[in-house]
Amino acid sequence: PRDLLEKFQIVFSRARELDPNKKKIYYCHDLPEDPESSRLSDPMYRKNFEKFVFVSNWQMEQYNEKRGVPYHQSVVIKNSILPIDTEQRTKSDKIRLVYHSTPHRGLQILVPVFTELAKKHSDIELAVYSSFNLYGWGDRDNQYAELFDECRNHPNIKYYGAVSNEEVRAALCNADIFAYPCIWKETSCLAMIEAMSAGLLCIHPNLAALPETGMGLTWMYQWSEDYNQHANGFYAVLDQAIEIMRNKREAIEADLYLQKIQVNRVHNWKAKADEWTALLRSLDQ
């Protein structure tokens, strides 16, 4: 309710000016190692806020261990989306992979692994939606220029750069596998939540909050700090997923339908709106 919301200042990770006339909530999307999070180690600074809202239990635990944010001052309200309508989902003779995240999260592992798998599987294709232009940081793309060129030059890869979320959501309805060899400690993962809602088979390592986000419904492999080991593990699982998509698609699609139902229940902004309302009312005393 608007009248309830107006009593609060919700700070989205980047605390600048604090309104002395409103109760303040720190809505955290960063890692505790982020420089913006350093002030939270100060108990006196933390007293500015009524609550700290985290997007995953893993993230909350990290802030407790590394910044001392107490559990009694914390609450988890998970990241969410508007569920994806898959009524217009298309079918194809191809097995369609998609990656829709910034390049530093694992594209440098995906591209060479896909290149090798394409030699074995002639019916796979990859759509890449990836650029720091998503955040207006185009200069950061320079270090990935060669990788983007590899995507553009591969006959089975289509590189789209940064596009609107509406276009990404539509593209997910034309894909089969979310290939995400992530090397970044995700506090949650909206890209994977969207892919799960679209009914994609999601493949990722068991790193940070990814297992929590996947809820045991995705295909995970063992994370490794060694890039070669990581790539080998990802290759093995993705190779198996391609075979299953080709030969047992109906069986796997039944499981993915149940995945879609579950993620639309847990990571749905309608439900999260109720959680936020309950939190604000509990603090409006």
PDB file of N, CA, C and O in Angstrom, residues 123-169:
ATOM      1  N   ASP A 123      23.823 -30.656 -34.299  1.00  0.00           N
ATOM      2  CA  ASP A 123      22.474 -30.089 -34.196  1.00  0.00           C
ATOM      3  C   ASP A 123      22.329 -29.107 -33.035  1.00  0.00           C
ATOM      4  O   ASP A 123      21.212 -28.823 -32.599  1.00  0.00           O
ATOM      5  N   ILE A 124      23.425 -28.586 -32.494  1.00  0.00           N
ATOM      6  CA  ILE A 124      23.313 -27.635 -31.393  1.00  0.00           C
ATOM      7  C   ILE A 124      23.600 -26.219 -31.886  1.00  0.00           C
ATOM      8  O   ILE A 124      24.367 -26.009 -32.821  1.00  0.00           O
ATOM      9  N   GLU A 125      22.955 -25.266 -31.236  1.00  0.00           N
ATOM     10  CA  GLU A 125      23.214 -23.857 -31.512  1.00  0.00           C
ATOM     11  C   GLU A 125      23.139 -23.081 -30.202  1.00  0.00           C
ATOM     12  O   GLU A 125      22.488 -23.508 -29.249  1.00  0.00           O
ATOM     13  N   LEU A 126      23.816 -21.946 -30.182  1.00  0.00           N
ATOM     14  CA  LEU A 126      23.928 -21.154 -28.958  1.00  0.00           C
ATOM     15  C   LEU A 126      23.573 -19.706 -29.254  1.00  0.00           C
ATOM     16  O   LEU A 126      24.113 -19.109 -30.186  1.00  0.00           O
ATOM     17  N   ALA A 127      22.677 -19.157 -28.447  1.00  0.00           N
ATOM     18  CA  ALA A 127      22.346 -17.731 -28.508  1.00  0.00           C
ATOM     19  C   ALA A 127      22.979 -17.040 -27.296  1.00  0.00           C
ATOM     20  O   ALA A 127      22.790 -17.484 -26.160  1.00  0.00           O
ATOM     21  N   VAL A 128      23.740 -15.979 -27.546  1.00  0.00           N
ATOM     22  CA  VAL A 128      24.454 -15.267 -26.483  1.00  0.00           C
ATOM     23  C   VAL A 128      23.925 -13.836 -26.375  1.00  0.00           C
ATOM     24  O   VAL A 128      24.031 -13.056 -27.319  1.00  0.00           O
ATOM     25  N   TYR A 129      23.345 -13.544 -25.239  1.00  0.00           N
ATOM     26  CA  TYR A 129      22.890 -12.192 -24.919  1.00  0.00           C
ATOM     27  C   TYR A 129      23.787 -11.695 -23.793  1.00  0.00           C
ATOM     28  O   TYR A 129      23.541 -11.974 -22.611  1.00  0.00           O
ATOM     29  N   SER A 130      24.841 -10.962 -24.144  1.00  0.00           N
ATOM     30  CA  SER A 130      25.841 -10.632 -23.137  1.00  0.00           C
ATOM     31  C   SER A 130      26.606  -9.371 -23.504  1.00  0.00           C
ATOM     32  O   SER A 130      27.223  -9.299 -24.572  1.00  0.00           O
ATOM     33  N   SER A 131      26.559  -8.393 -22.606  1.00  0.00           N
ATOM     34  CA  SER A 131      27.323  -7.156 -22.777  1.00  0.00           C
ATOM     35  C   SER A 131      27.171  -6.318 -21.522  1.00  0.00           C
ATOM     36  O   SER A 131      26.106  -6.315 -20.892  1.00  0.00           O
ATOM     37  N   PHE A 132      28.233  -5.596 -21.166  1.00  0.00           N
ATOM     38  CA  PHE A 132      28.139  -4.674 -20.045  1.00  0.00           C
ATOM     39  C   PHE A 132      27.314  -3.438 -20.396  1.00  0.00           C
ATOM     40  O   PHE A 132      27.020  -2.627 -19.510  1.00  0.00           O
ATOM     41  N   ASN A 133      26.938  -3.291 -21.649  1.00  0.00           N
ATOM     42  CA  ASN A 133      26.020  -2.216 -22.016  1.00  0.00           C
ATOM     43  C   ASN A 133      24.681  -2.354 -21.305  1.00  0.00           C
ATOM     44  O   ASN A 133      23.917  -1.391 -21.218  1.00  0.00           O
ATOM     45  N   LEU A 134      24.424  -3.545 -20.794  1.00  0.00           N
ATOM     46  CA  LEU A 134      23.227  -3.759 -19.990  1.00  0.00           C
ATOM     47  C   LEU A 134      23.185  -2.776 -18.822  1.00  0.00           C
ATOM     48  O   LEU A 134      22.116  -2.330 -18.394  1.00  0.00           O
ATOM     49  N   TYR A 135      24.370  -2.427 -18.279  1.00  0.00           N
ATOM     50  CA  TYR A 135      24.470  -1.502 -17.151  1.00  0.00           C
ATOM     51  C   TYR A 135      25.026  -0.141 -17.565  1.00  0.00           C
ATOM     52  O   TYR A 135      25.336   0.681 -16.714  1.00  0.00           O
ATOM     53  N   GLY A 136      25.181   0.048 -18.884  1.00  0.00           N
ATOM     54  CA  GLY A 136      25.754   1.304 -19.337  1.00  0.00           C
ATOM     55  C   GLY A 136      27.263   1.371 -19.183  1.00  0.00           C
ATOM     56  O   GLY A 136      27.848   2.458 -19.189  1.00  0.00           O
ATOM     57  N   TRP A 137      27.910   0.212 -19.075  1.00  0.00           N
ATOM     58  CA  TRP A 137      29.368   0.144 -18.879  1.00  0.00           C
ATOM     59  C   TRP A 137      30.033  -0.408 -20.136  1.00  0.00           C
ATOM     60  O   TRP A 137      30.782  -1.377 -20.089  1.00  0.00           O
ATOM     61  N   GLY A 138      29.772   0.197 -21.275  1.00  0.00           N
ATOM     62  CA  GLY A 138      30.256  -0.326 -22.550  1.00  0.00           C
ATOM     63  C   GLY A 138      31.758  -0.510 -22.614  1.00  0.00           C
ATOM     64  O   GLY A 138      32.259  -1.433 -23.272  1.00  0.00           O
ATOM     65  N   ASP A 139      32.518   0.358 -21.925  1.00  0.00           N
ATOM     66  CA  ASP A 139      33.978   0.257 -21.968  1.00  0.00           C
ATOM     67  C   ASP A 139      34.480  -1.075 -21.419  1.00  0.00           C
ATOM     68  O   ASP A 139      35.552  -1.558 -21.829  1.00  0.00           O
ATOM     69  N   ARG A 140      33.727  -1.677 -20.502  1.00  0.00           N
ATOM     70  CA  ARG A 140      34.164  -2.944 -19.913  1.00  0.00           C
ATOM     71  C   ARG A 140      34.054  -4.102 -20.900  1.00  0.00           C
ATOM     72  O   ARG A 140      34.602  -5.175 -20.661  1.00  0.00           O
ATOM     73  N   ASP A 141      33.353  -3.875 -22.006  1.00  0.00           N
ATOM     74  CA  ASP A 141      33.264  -4.915 -23.033  1.00  0.00           C
ATOM     75  C   ASP A 141      34.577  -5.086 -23.786  1.00  0.00           C
ATOM     76  O   ASP A 141      34.792  -6.120 -24.436  1.00  0.00           O
ATOM     77  N   ASN A 142      35.449  -4.074 -23.710  1.00  0.00           N
ATOM     78  CA  ASN A 142      36.679  -4.109 -24.522  1.00  0.00           C
ATOM     79  C   ASN A 142      37.518  -5.357 -24.245  1.00  0.00           C
ATOM     80  O   ASN A 142      38.091  -5.944 -25.159  1.00  0.00           O
ATOM     81  N   GLN A 143      37.597  -5.753 -22.971  1.00  0.00           N
ATOM     82  CA  GLN A 143      38.429  -6.906 -22.634  1.00  0.00           C
ATOM     83  C   GLN A 143      37.824  -8.222 -23.131  1.00  0.00           C
ATOM     84  O   GLN A 143      38.495  -9.257 -23.120  1.00  0.00           O
ATOM     85  N   TYR A 144      36.556  -8.188 -23.580  1.00  0.00           N
ATOM     86  CA  TYR A 144      35.902  -9.392 -24.093  1.00  0.00           C
ATOM     87  C   TYR A 144      35.682  -9.319 -25.605  1.00  0.00           C
ATOM     88  O   TYR A 144      34.959 -10.155 -26.166  1.00  0.00           O
ATOM     89  N   ALA A 145      36.314  -8.329 -26.258  1.00  0.00           N
ATOM     90  CA  ALA A 145      36.090  -8.129 -27.692  1.00  0.00           C
ATOM     91  C   ALA A 145      36.451  -9.378 -28.500  1.00  0.00           C
ATOM     92  O   ALA A 145      35.725  -9.773 -29.428  1.00  0.00           O
ATOM     93  N   GLU A 146      37.571 -10.004 -28.162  1.00  0.00           N
ATOM     94  CA  GLU A 146      37.993 -11.203 -28.896  1.00  0.00           C
ATOM     95  C   GLU A 146      36.998 -12.342 -28.694  1.00  0.00           C
ATOM     96  O   GLU A 146      36.689 -13.087 -29.633  1.00  0.00           O
ATOM     97  N   LEU A 147      36.492 -12.466 -27.474  1.00  0.00           N
ATOM     98  CA  LEU A 147      35.512 -13.509 -27.175  1.00  0.00           C
ATOM     99  C   LEU A 147      34.216 -13.266 -27.938  1.00  0.00           C
ATOM    100  O   LEU A 147      33.620 -14.199 -28.497  1.00  0.00           O
ATOM    101  N   PHE A 148      33.787 -12.014 -27.997  1.00  0.00           N
ATOM    102  CA  PHE A 148      32.581 -11.685 -28.758  1.00  0.00           C
ATOM    103  C   PHE A 148      32.787 -11.985 -30.245  1.00  0.00           C
ATOM    104  O   PHE A 148      31.859 -12.451 -30.922  1.00  0.00           O
ATOM    105  N   ASP A 149      34.004 -11.717 -30.750  1.00  0.00           N
ATOM    106  CA  ASP A 149      34.287 -12.023 -32.159  1.00  0.00           C
ATOM    107  C   ASP A 149      34.217 -13.525 -32.416  1.00  0.00           C
ATOM    108  O   ASP A 149      33.754 -13.962 -33.482  1.00  0.00           O
ATOM    109  N   GLU A 150      34.689 -14.317 -31.458  1.00  0.00           N
ATOM    110  CA  GLU A 150      34.575 -15.774 -31.596  1.00  0.00           C
ATOM    111  C   GLU A 150      33.113 -16.178 -31.740  1.00  0.00           C
ATOM    112  O   GLU A 150      32.776 -17.063 -32.544  1.00  0.00           O
ATOM    113  N   CYS A 151      32.267 -15.537 -30.954  1.00  0.00           N
ATOM    114  CA  CYS A 151      30.830 -15.832 -31.049  1.00  0.00           C
ATOM    115  C   CYS A 151      30.287 -15.462 -32.419  1.00  0.00           C
ATOM    116  O   CYS A 151      29.559 -16.237 -33.050  1.00  0.00           O
ATOM    117  N   ARG A 152      30.642 -14.272 -32.878  1.00  0.00           N
ATOM    118  CA  ARG A 152      30.134 -13.801 -34.172  1.00  0.00           C
ATOM    119  C   ARG A 152      30.605 -14.680 -35.332  1.00  0.00           C
ATOM    120  O   ARG A 152      29.891 -14.855 -36.321  1.00  0.00           O
ATOM    121  N   ASN A 153      31.803 -15.228 -35.213  1.00  0.00           N
ATOM    122  CA  ASN A 153      32.404 -15.972 -36.316  1.00  0.00           C
ATOM    123  C   ASN A 153      32.058 -17.456 -36.324  1.00  0.00           C
ATOM    124  O   ASN A 153      32.331 -18.155 -37.304  1.00  0.00           O
ATOM    125  N   HIS A 154      31.471 -17.946 -35.228  1.00  0.00           N
ATOM    126  CA  HIS A 154      31.130 -19.370 -35.185  1.00  0.00           C
ATOM    127  C   HIS A 154      29.783 -19.585 -35.863  1.00  0.00           C
ATOM    128  O   HIS A 154      28.807 -18.899 -35.565  1.00  0.00           O
ATOM    129  N   PRO A 155      29.689 -20.536 -36.792  1.00  0.00           N
ATOM    130  CA  PRO A 155      28.434 -20.729 -37.545  1.00  0.00           C
ATOM    131  C   PRO A 155      27.254 -21.164 -36.688  1.00  0.00           C
ATOM    132  O   PRO A 155      26.098 -20.979 -37.092  1.00  0.00           O
ATOM    133  N   ASN A 156      27.524 -21.725 -35.503  1.00  0.00           N
ATOM    134  CA  ASN A 156      26.438 -22.221 -34.653  1.00  0.00           C
ATOM    135  C   ASN A 156      26.134 -21.293 -33.481  1.00  0.00           C
ATOM    136  O   ASN A 156      25.336 -21.645 -32.603  1.00  0.00           O
ATOM    137  N   ILE A 157      26.783 -20.134 -33.435  1.00  0.00           N
ATOM    138  CA  ILE A 157      26.548 -19.176 -32.354  1.00  0.00           C
ATOM    139  C   ILE A 157      25.990 -17.881 -32.931  1.00  0.00           C
ATOM    140  O   ILE A 157      26.487 -17.375 -33.936  1.00  0.00           O
ATOM    141  N   LYS A 158      24.964 -17.368 -32.275  1.00  0.00           N
ATOM    142  CA  LYS A 158      24.422 -16.048 -32.620  1.00  0.00           C
ATOM    143  C   LYS A 158      24.642 -15.118 -31.435  1.00  0.00           C
ATOM    144  O   LYS A 158      24.198 -15.410 -30.317  1.00  0.00           O
ATOM    145  N   TYR A 159      25.340 -14.024 -31.702  1.00  0.00           N
ATOM    146  CA  TYR A 159      25.655 -13.064 -30.642  1.00  0.00           C
ATOM    147  C   TYR A 159      24.739 -11.846 -30.780  1.00  0.00           C
ATOM    148  O   TYR A 159      24.679 -11.218 -31.830  1.00  0.00           O
ATOM    149  N   TYR A 160      24.030 -11.509 -29.690  1.00  0.00           N
ATOM    150  CA  TYR A 160      23.051 -10.433 -29.719  1.00  0.00           C
ATOM    151  C   TYR A 160      23.450  -9.224 -28.860  1.00  0.00           C
ATOM    152  O   TYR A 160      22.798  -8.184 -28.956  1.00  0.00           O
ATOM    153  N   GLY A 161      24.473  -9.356 -28.025  1.00  0.00           N
ATOM    154  CA  GLY A 161      24.844  -8.244 -27.158  1.00  0.00           C
ATOM    155  C   GLY A 161      23.810  -8.022 -26.079  1.00  0.00           C
ATOM    156  O   GLY A 161      23.220  -8.965 -25.551  1.00  0.00           O
ATOM    157  N   ALA A 162      23.572  -6.751 -25.743  1.00  0.00           N
ATOM    158  CA  ALA A 162      22.580  -6.398 -24.719  1.00  0.00           C
ATOM    159  C   ALA A 162      21.279  -6.004 -25.400  1.00  0.00           C
ATOM    160  O   ALA A 162      21.266  -5.160 -26.293  1.00  0.00           O
ATOM    161  N   VAL A 163      20.198  -6.627 -24.990  1.00  0.00           N
ATOM    162  CA  VAL A 163      18.872  -6.316 -25.534  1.00  0.00           C
ATOM    163  C   VAL A 163      17.913  -6.125 -24.357  1.00  0.00           C
ATOM    164  O   VAL A 163      18.271  -6.314 -23.198  1.00  0.00           O
ATOM    165  N   SER A 164      16.689  -5.767 -24.653  1.00  0.00           N
ATOM    166  CA  SER A 164      15.696  -5.549 -23.601  1.00  0.00           C
ATOM    167  C   SER A 164      15.340  -6.863 -22.913  1.00  0.00           C
ATOM    168  O   SER A 164      15.494  -7.949 -23.488  1.00  0.00           O
ATOM    169  N   ASN A 165      14.851  -6.748 -21.683  1.00  0.00           N
ATOM    170  CA  ASN A 165      14.429  -7.943 -20.964  1.00  0.00           C
ATOM    171  C   ASN A 165      13.269  -8.636 -21.689  1.00  0.00           C
ATOM    172  O   ASN A 165      13.173  -9.871 -21.670  1.00  0.00           O
ATOM    173  N   GLU A 166      12.409  -7.858 -22.331  1.00  0.00           N
ATOM    174  CA  GLU A 166      11.302  -8.458 -23.084  1.00  0.00           C
ATOM    175  C   GLU A 166      11.826  -9.365 -24.197  1.00  0.00           C
ATOM    176  O   GLU A 166      11.296 -10.453 -24.427  1.00  0.00           O
ATOM    177  N   GLU A 167      12.882  -8.920 -24.880  1.00  0.00           N
ATOM    178  CA  GLU A 167      13.445  -9.736 -25.951  1.00  0.00           C
ATOM    179  C   GLU A 167      14.112 -10.996 -25.399  1.00  0.00           C
ATOM    180  O   GLU A 167      14.010 -12.077 -25.997  1.00  0.00           O
ATOM    181  N   VAL A 168      14.774 -10.868 -24.257  1.00  0.00           N
ATOM    182  CA  VAL A 168      15.391 -12.041 -23.633  1.00  0.00           C
ATOM    183  C   VAL A 168      14.323 -13.049 -23.228  1.00  0.00           C
ATOM    184  O   VAL A 168      14.447 -14.254 -23.481  1.00  0.00           O
ATOM    185  N   ARG A 169      13.264 -12.572 -22.603  1.00  0.00           N
ATOM    186  CA  ARG A 169      12.197 -13.475 -22.157  1.00  0.00           C
ATOM    187  C   ARG A 169      11.566 -14.205 -23.356  1.00  0.00           C
ATOM    188  O   ARG A 169      11.244 -15.392 -23.266  1.00  0.00           O
TER     189      ARG A 169
END
